[in-house]
Coordinates of C-alpha atoms and ligand atoms in Angstrom, one line a residue:
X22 CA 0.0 0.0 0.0
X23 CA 1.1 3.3 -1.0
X24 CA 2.4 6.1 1.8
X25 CA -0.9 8.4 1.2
X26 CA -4.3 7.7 0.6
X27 CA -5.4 6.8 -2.8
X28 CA -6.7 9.3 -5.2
X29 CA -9.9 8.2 -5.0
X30 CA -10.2 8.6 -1.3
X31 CA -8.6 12.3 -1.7
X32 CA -10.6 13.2 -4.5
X33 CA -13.8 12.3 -2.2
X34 CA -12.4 14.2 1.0
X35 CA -11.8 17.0 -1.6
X36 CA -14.5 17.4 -3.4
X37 CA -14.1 21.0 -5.0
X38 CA -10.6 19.9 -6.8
X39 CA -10.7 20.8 -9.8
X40 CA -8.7 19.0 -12.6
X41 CA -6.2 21.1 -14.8
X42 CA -4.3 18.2 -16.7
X43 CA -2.3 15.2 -16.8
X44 CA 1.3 14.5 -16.4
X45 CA 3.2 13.3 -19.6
X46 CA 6.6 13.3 -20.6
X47 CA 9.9 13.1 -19.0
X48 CA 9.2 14.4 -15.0
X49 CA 12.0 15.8 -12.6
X50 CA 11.8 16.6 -9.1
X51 CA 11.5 20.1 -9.8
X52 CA 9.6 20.8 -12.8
X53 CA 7.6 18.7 -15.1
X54 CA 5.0 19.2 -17.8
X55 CA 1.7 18.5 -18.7
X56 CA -1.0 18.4 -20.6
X57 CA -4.3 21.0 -19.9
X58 CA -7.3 19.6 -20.2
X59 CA -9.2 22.7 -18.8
X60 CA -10.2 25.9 -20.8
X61 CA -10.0 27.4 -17.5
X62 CA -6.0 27.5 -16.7
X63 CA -3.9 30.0 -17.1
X64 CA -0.2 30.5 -16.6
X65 CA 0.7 31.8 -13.3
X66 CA -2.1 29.1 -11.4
X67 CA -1.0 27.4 -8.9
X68 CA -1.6 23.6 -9.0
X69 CA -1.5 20.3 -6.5
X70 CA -0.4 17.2 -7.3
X71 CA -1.1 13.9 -5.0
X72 CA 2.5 12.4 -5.4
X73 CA 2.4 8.4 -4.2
X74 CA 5.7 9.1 -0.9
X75 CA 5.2 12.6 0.3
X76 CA 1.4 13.3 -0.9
X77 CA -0.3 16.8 -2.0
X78 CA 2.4 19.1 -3.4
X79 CA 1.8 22.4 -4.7
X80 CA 3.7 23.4 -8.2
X81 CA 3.1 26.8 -10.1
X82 CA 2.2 26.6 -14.1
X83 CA 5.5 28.5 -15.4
X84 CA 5.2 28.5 -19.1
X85 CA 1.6 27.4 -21.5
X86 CA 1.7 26.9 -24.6
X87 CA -0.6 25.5 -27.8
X88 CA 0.7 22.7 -29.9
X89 CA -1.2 21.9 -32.9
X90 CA -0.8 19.6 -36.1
X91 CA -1.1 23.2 -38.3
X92 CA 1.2 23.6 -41.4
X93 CA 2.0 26.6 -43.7
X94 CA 0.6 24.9 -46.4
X95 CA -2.8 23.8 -44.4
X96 CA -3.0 27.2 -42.9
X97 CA -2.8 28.3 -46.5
X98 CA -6.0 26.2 -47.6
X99 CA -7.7 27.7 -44.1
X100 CA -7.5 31.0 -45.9
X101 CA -8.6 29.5 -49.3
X102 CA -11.6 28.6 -47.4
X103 CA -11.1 24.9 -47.0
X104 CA -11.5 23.2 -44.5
X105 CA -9.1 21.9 -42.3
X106 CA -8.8 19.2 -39.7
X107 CA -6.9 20.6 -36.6
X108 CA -5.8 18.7 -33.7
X109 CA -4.2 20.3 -31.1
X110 CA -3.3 20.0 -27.5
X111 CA -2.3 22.9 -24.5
X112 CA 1.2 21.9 -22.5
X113 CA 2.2 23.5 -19.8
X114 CA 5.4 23.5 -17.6
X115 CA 4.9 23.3 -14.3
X116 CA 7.6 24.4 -11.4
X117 CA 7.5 22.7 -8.3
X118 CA 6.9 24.6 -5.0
X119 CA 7.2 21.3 -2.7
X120 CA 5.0 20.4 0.7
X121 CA 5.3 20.9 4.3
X122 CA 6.7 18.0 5.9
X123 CA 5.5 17.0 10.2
X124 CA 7.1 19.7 11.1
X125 CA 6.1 22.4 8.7
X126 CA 9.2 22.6 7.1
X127 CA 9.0 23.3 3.0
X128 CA 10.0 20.4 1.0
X129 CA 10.5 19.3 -2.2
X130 CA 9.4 16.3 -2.9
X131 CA 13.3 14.1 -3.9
X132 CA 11.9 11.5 -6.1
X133 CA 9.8 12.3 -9.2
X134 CA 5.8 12.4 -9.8
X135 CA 4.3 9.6 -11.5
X136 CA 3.5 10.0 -15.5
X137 CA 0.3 9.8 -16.0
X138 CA -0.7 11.8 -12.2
X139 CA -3.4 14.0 -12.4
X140 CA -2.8 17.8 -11.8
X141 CA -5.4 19.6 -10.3
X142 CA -5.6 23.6 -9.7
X143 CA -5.0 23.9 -5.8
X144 CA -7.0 25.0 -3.5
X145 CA -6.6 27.8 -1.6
X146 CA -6.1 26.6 1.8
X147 CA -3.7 24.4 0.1
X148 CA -1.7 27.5 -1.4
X149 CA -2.0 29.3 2.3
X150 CA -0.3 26.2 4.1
X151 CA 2.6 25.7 1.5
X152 CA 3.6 28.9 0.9
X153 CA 3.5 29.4 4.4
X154 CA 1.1 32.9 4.7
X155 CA 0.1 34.0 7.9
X156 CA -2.5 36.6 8.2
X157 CA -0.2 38.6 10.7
X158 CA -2.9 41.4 10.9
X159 CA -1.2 42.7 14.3
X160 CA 2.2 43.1 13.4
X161 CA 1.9 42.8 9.1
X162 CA 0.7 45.3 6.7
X163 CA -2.1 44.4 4.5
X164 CA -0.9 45.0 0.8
X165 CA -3.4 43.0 -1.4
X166 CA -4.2 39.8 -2.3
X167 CA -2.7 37.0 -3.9
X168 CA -3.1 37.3 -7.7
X169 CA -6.6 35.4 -9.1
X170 CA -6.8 34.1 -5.7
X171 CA -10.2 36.7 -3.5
X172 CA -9.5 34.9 -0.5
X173 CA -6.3 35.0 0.2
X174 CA -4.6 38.1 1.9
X175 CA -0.9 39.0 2.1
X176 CA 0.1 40.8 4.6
X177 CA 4.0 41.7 5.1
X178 CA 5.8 41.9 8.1
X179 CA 6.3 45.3 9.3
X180 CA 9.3 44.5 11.7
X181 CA 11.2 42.6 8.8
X182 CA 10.6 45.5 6.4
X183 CA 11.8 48.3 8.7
X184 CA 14.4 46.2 9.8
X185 CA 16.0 44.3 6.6
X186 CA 14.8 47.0 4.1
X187 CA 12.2 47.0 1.3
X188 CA 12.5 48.4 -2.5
X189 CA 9.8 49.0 -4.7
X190 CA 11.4 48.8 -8.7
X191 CA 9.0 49.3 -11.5
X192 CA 9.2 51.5 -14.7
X193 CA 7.4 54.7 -14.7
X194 CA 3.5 55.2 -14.2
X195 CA 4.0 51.3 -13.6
X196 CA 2.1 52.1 -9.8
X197 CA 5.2 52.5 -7.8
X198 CA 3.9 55.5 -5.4
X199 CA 0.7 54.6 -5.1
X200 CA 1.6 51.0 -3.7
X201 CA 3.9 52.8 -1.5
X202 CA 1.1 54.8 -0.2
X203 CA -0.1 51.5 0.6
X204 CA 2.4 51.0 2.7
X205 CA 2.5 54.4 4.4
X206 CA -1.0 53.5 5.2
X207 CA -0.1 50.2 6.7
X208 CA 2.8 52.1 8.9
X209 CA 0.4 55.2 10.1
X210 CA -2.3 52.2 11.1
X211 CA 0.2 50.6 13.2
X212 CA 1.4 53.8 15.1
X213 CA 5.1 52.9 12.7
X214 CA 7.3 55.8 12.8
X215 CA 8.3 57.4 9.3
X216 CA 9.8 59.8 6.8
X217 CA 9.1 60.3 3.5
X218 CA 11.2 61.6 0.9
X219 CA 9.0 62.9 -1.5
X220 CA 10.6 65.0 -4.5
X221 CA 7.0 64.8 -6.2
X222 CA 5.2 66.2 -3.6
X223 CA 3.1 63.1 -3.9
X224 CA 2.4 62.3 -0.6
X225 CA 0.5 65.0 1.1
X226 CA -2.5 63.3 0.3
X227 CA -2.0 60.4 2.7
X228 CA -4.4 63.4 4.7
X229 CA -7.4 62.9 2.3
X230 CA -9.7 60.0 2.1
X231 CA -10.2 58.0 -1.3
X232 CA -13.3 58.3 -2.9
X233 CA -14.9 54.8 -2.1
X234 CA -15.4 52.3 -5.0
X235 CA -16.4 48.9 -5.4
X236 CA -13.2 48.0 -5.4
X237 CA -12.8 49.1 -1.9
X238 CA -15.5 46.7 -0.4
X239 CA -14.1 43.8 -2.4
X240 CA -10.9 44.2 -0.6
X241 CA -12.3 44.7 2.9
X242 CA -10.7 48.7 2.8
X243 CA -12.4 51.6 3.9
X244 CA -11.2 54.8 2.8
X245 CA -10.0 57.7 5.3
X246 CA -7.5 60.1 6.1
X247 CA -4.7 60.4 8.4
X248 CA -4.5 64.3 8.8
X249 CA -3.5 64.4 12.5
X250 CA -0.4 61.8 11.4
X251 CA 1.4 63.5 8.5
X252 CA 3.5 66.4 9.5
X253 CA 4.8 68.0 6.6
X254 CA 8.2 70.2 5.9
X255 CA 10.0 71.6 3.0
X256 CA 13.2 74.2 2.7
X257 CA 10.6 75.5 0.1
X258 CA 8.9 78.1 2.4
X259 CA 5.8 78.9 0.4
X260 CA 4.9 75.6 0.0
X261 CA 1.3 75.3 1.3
X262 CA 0.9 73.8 4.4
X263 CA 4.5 72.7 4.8
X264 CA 6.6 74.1 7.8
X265 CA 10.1 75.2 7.6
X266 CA 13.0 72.6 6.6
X267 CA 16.8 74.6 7.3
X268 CA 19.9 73.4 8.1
X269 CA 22.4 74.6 10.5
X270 CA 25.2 76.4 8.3
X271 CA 28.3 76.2 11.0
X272 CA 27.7 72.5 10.9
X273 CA 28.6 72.1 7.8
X274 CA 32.6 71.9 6.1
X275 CA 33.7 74.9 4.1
X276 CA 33.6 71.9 1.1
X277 CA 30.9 70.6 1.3
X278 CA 29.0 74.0 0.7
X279 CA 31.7 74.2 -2.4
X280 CA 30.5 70.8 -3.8
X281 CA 27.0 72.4 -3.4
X282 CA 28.2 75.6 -5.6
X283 CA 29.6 75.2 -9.4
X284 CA 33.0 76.5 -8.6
X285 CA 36.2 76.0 -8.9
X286 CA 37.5 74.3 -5.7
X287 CA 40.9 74.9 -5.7
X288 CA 40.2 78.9 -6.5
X289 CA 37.5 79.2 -3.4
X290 CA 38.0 76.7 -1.3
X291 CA 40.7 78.3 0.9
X292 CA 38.8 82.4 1.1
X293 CA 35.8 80.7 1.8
X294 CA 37.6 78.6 4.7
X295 CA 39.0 81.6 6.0
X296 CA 35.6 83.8 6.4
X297 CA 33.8 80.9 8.0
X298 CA 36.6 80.2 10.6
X299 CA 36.5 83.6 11.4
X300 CA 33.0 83.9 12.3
X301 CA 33.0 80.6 13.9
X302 CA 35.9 82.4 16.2
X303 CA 33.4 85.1 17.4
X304 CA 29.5 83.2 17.2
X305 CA 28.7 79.6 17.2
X306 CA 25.7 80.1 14.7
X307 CA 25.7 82.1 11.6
X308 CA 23.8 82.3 8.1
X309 CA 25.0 82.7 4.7
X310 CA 24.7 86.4 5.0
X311 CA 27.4 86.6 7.5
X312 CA 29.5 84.9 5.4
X313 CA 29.1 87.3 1.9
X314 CA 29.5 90.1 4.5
X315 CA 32.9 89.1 5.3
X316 CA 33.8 88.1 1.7
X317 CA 33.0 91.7 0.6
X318 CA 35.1 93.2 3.4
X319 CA 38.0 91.5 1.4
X320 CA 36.8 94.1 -1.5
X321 CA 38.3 91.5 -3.8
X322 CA 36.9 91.3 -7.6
X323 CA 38.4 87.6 -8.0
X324 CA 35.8 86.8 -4.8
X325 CA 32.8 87.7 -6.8
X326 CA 31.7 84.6 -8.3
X327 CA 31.9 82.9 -5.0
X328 CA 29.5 85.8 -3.4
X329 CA 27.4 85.3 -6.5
X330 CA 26.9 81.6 -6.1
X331 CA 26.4 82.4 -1.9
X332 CA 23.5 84.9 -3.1
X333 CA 22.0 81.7 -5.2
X334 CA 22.2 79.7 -2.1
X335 CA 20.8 82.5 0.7
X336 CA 17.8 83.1 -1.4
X337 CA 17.3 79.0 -1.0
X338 CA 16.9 79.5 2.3
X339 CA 18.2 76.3 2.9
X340 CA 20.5 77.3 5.8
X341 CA 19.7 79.4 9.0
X342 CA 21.9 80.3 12.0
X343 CA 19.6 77.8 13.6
X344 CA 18.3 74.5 11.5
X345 CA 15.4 72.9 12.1
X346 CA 15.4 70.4 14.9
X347 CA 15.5 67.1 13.7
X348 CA 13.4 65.6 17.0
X349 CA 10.6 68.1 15.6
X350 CA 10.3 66.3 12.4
X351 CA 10.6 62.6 14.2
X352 CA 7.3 62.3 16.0
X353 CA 6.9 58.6 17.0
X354 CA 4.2 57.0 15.3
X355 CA 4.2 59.5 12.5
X356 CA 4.7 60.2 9.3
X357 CA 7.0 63.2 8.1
X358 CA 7.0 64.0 4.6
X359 CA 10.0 66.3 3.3
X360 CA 8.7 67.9 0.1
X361 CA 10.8 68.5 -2.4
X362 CA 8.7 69.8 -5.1
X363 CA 10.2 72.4 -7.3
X364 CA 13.7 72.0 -5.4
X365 CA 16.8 72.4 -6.8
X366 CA 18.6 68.5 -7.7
X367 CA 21.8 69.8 -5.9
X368 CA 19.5 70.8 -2.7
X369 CA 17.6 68.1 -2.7
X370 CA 20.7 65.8 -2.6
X371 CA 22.0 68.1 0.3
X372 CA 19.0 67.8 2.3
X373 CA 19.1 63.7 1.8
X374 CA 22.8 64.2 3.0
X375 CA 21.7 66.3 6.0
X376 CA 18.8 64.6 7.6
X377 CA 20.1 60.9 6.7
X378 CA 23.6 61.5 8.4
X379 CA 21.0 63.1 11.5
X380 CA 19.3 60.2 11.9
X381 CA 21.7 57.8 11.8
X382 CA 23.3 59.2 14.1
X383 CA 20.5 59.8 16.4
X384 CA 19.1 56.7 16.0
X385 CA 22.8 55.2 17.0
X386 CA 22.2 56.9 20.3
X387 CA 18.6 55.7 20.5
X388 CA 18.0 59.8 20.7
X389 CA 14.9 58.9 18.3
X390 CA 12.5 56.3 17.8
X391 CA 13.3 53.3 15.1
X392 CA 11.8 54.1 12.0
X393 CA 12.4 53.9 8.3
X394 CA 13.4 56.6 5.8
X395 CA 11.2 56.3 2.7
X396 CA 13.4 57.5 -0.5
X397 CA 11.3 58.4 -3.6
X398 CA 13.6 58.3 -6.7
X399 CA 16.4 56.7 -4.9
X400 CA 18.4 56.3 -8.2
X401 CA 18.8 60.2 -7.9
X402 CA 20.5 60.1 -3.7
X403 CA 22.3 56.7 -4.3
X404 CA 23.4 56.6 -7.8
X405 CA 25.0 53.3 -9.3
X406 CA 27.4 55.7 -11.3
X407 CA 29.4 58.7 -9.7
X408 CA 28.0 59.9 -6.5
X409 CA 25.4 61.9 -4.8
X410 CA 26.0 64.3 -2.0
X411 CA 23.7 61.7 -0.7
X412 CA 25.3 58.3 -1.7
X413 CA 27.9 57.9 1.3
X414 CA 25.2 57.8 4.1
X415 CA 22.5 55.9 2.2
X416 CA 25.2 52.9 1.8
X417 CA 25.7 53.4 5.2
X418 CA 22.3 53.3 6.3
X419 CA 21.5 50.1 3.8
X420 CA 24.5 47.9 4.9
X421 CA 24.2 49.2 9.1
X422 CA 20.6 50.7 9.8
X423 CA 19.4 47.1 10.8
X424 CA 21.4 47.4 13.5
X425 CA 20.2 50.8 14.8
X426 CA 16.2 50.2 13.6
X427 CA 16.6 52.7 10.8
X428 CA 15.1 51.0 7.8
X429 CA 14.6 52.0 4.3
X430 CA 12.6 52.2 1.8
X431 CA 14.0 52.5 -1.9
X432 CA 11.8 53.3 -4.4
X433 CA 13.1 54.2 -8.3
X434 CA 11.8 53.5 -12.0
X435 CA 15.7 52.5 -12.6
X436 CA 16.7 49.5 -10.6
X437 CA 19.9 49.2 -13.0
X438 CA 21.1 53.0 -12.1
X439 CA 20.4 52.7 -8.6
X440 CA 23.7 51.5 -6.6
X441 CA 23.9 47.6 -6.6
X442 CA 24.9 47.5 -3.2
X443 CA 21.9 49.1 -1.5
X444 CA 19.8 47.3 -3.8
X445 CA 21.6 43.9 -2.7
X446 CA 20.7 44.6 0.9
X447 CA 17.1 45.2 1.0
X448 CA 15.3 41.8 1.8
X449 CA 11.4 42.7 1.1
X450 CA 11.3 43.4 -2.7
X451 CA 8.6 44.5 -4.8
X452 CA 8.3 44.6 -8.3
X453 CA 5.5 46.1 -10.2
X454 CA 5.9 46.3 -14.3
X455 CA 9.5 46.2 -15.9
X456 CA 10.8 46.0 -19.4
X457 CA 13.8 47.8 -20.0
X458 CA 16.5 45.0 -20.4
X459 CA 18.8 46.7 -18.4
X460 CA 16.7 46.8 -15.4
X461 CA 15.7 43.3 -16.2
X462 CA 18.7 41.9 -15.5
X463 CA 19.2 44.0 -12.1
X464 CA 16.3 42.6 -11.1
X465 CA 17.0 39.0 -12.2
X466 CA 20.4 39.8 -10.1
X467 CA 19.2 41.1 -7.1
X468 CA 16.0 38.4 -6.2
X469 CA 16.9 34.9 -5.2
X470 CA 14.2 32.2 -6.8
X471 CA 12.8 34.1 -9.8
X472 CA 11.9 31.7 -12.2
X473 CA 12.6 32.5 -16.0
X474 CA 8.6 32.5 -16.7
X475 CA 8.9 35.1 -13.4
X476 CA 11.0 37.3 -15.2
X477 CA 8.6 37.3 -18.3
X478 CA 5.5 38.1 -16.5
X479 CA 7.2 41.0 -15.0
X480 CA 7.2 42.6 -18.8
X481 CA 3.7 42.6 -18.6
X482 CA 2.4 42.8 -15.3
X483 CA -0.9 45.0 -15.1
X484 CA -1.1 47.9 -13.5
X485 CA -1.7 47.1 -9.6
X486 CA -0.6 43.5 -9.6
X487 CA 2.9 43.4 -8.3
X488 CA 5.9 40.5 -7.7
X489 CA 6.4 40.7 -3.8
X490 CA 9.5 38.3 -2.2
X491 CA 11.3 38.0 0.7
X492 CA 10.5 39.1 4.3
X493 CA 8.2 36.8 5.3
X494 CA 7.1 35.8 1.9
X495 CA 9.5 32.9 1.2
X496 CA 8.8 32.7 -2.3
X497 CA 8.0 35.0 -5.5
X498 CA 4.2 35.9 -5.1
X499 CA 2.1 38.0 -7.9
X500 CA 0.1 40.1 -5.4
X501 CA -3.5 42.5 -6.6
X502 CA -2.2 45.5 -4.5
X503 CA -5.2 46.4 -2.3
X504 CA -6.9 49.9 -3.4
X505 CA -5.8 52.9 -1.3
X506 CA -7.4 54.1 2.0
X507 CA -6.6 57.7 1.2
X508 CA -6.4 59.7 -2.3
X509 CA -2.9 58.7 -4.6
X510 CA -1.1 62.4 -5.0
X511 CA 0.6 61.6 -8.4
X512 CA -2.4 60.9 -10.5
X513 CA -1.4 61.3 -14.0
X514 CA -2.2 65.0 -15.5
X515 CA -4.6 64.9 -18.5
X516 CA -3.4 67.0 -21.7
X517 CA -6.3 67.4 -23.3
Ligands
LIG617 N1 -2.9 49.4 -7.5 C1 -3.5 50.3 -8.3 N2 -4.8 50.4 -8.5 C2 -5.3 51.3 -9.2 N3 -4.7 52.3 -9.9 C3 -3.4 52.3 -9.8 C4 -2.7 51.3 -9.0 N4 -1.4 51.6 -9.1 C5 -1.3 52.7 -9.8 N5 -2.4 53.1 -10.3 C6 -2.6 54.3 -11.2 O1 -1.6 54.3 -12.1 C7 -1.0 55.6 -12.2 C8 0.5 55.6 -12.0 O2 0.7 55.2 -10.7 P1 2.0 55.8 -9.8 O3 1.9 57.2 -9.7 O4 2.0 55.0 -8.5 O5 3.2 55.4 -10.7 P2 4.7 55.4 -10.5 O6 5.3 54.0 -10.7 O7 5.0 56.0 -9.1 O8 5.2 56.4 -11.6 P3 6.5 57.4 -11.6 O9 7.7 56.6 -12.0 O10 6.1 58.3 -12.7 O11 6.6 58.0 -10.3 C9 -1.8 56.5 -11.2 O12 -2.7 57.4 -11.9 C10 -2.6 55.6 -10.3 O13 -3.8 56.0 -10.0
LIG618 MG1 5.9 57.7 -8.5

């Protein structure tokens, strides 16, 4: 007598299987193919097997394809008007995912399926138990649902993300922000502490309800807003709503504010050192004003393009004799959003630089709560080629935060031009529509266990349905990202 029960007898104490095909062929341990015998399958479903040793294991249909007896020359007479006998038969190639053993351990079954074993499309309470998902509604966030699949939820573990890292990688208008206001949601929900980097000015809208929708109910999600959770700050200072960002000027090095101007180092680094030690001699804040004041007291011509580029930077009013307090913009269990709309690139890299280096360090002295920095565009801060004011700290933060409880979030459109180092170290990934080679093969680099027929849906994933792994998820998942609780800020603008 066989190990498991006979077919028969599972078939009767599962009577909703449904079956998808028949195995044929050659069979590994791994993958195998098979005929479809269903209209109803589609590539992507997952599918159970009842394997004569270790029983039900679940497998994932990786490839589908149409074989028929049609030549040229018949298809020819088919246009003609003839007519024409067509056989045909659907193959697919299925990947095995395995079974959980006595002690819930995932395995793969280690000798092959019979030929001839029927494949069946699993069940969903099958899918939960192997692929090991855990509606962790205390300590996960609620993200969607598992593609084609209503009743199954994925949540992802919030403690993982902040403290392993996450990135989000998709080409543009591919749904990027909006699944990341997702998350945001998930964080404010669960009193998670957060900042936003948003050069878009996207995010302000995590205050505003959605509009409700059907879509809303058949997800379980009920719109609202999360005004008293989102403090908001910009250097921009007529920026609606948005409260003063600035940065203490004696803090910084004589070139660092060089790097920040286009000038010649070797002609103004040393005048400008000289003007800032002195007022650093005499006051221990100052602004840029001070600094042109001393500059002009040289009453030297070959000084004026360095009291130009100064002007530029006063009238940014990035810098004050007093910066903003970095324990004002961490509130614990809220969400800070740095605007960046309308910003200068070399600013925005600066303030990146600034407030990442702040709370690092804060966070080394536990000064501030854990929490993770959200970086929109992250191919801008941390570039794979040159560097960003920005870059040094961000590696920093990506290969060390875990330690501290400073997580991040690294969100771009170009997974290939982001630095292959921070990408490497963030273990929650999320992949929404790709297709530029390029960043293809980033992403086939960078995430363990993509299949090849993983890497081709990716090309043309709708919008909303993204590729989550890692974290908690154990294997790739195509996840229906759940509709938003409040209103997406970067709606695409109509023309016409
Ligand atoms: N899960 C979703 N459900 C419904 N609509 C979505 C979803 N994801 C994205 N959209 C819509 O697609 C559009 C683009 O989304 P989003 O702004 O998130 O793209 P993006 O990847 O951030 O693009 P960019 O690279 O330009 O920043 C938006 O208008 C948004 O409403
Ligand atoms: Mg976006």
């Amino acid at each position: 007598m066989s190990e498991v029960d006979s077919i028969e007898k599972q078939e009767q104490d599962n009577p909703g299987l449904k079956k998808a095909g028949v195995i044929y062929g050659d069979v590994g341990t791994t993958e195998f193919t098979c005929t479809i015998t269903s209209a109803k399958v589609e590539q992507g479903d997952y599918v159970q097997v009842l394997h004569e040793k270790f029983g039900w294991v679940l497998g994932r249909i990786d490839e589908i394809k149409r074989k028929t007896n049609l030549t040229v020359d018949k298809a020819k007479e088919l246009m003609n008007g003839s007519d024409v006998d067509i056989q045909e038969t659907i193959l697919a190639k299925v990947v095995v995912i395995g079974y959980r053993d006595e002690k819930g351990l995932l395995q793969y079954p280690r000798i092959p399926f019979n030929v001839g074993s029927i494949v069946y499309l699993a069940q969903d309470e099958f899918i939960r138990k192997v692929i090991g998902l855990k509606d962790i509604e205390k300590s996960g966030a609620y993200i969607g649902r598992l593609f084609k699949h209503k009743n199954i939820r994925i949540y992802l573990d919030i403690n993982i993300m902040v403290q392993k890292h996450v990135s989000v990688l998709a080409k543009t208008g591919a749904g990027k922000s909006y699944l990341t206001g997702v998350l945001m949601e998930e964080l404010l929900k669960k009193d998670v502490t957060a900042i936003i980097i948003d050069p878009h000015g996207e995010y302000p809208s995590l205050k505003i309800p959605a509009k409700k929708t059907k879509i809303h109910d058949e997800f379980g999600v009920t719109p609202r807003g999360y005004a008293s959770k989102i403090k908001i700050f910009s250097p921009d200072t007529e920026l609606n709503e948005a409260k003063p960002l600035k940065f203490t000027l004696a803090s910084m090095t004589p070139r660092e504010l060089i790097n920040l101007m286009s000038l010649d180092t070797r002609q103004f680094l040393i005048p400008l050192r000289k003007a800032m030690d002195l007022l650093r001699t005499s006051r221990q804040f100052f602004d840029v004003k001070d600094i042109i004041r001393v500059l002009e007291s040289e009453d030297s011509p070959t000084l004026s393009p360095l009291i130009a580029q100064l002007e530029y930077l006063s009238e940014m009013g990035i810098f004050a004799r007093k910066g903003t307090r970095i324990d004002d913009i961490v509130t614990k269990g809220k969400v800070s959003i740095i605007n960046l709309r309308g910003v200068a690139p070399d600013i925005q890299e600066l303030v990146v630089q600034r407030l990442s280096m702040a709370l690092f360090e804060l966070r080394k002295r536990n000064k501030i709560p854990p929490l993770m920095l959200v970086v929109e565009e992250a191919h801008n801060y941390v570039p794979q080629q040159g560097m960003a004011a920005s870059s040094k700290i961000l590696r920093t933060i990506a290969s060390e935060g875990r330690k501290f409880g400073l997580g991040l979030c690294i969100i771009s459109q170009r997974p290939a031009k982001i630095d292959k180092n921070v990408l490497s170290q963030c273990n929650t990934q999320i992949i929404l529509r790709v297709t530029n080679p390029n960043d293809l093969r980033a992403i086939g680099n960078s995430v363990e266990n993509l299949t090849k027929g993983s890497l081709e849906d990716i090309q043309r994933l709708p919008i909303g349905v993204a590729l989550v792994t890692g974290g908690n998820i154990s294997m790739p998942l195509f996840v229906e990202i759940r509709p938003r609780e409040t209103k997406h800020g970067g709606e695409s603008v109509k023309v016409i």
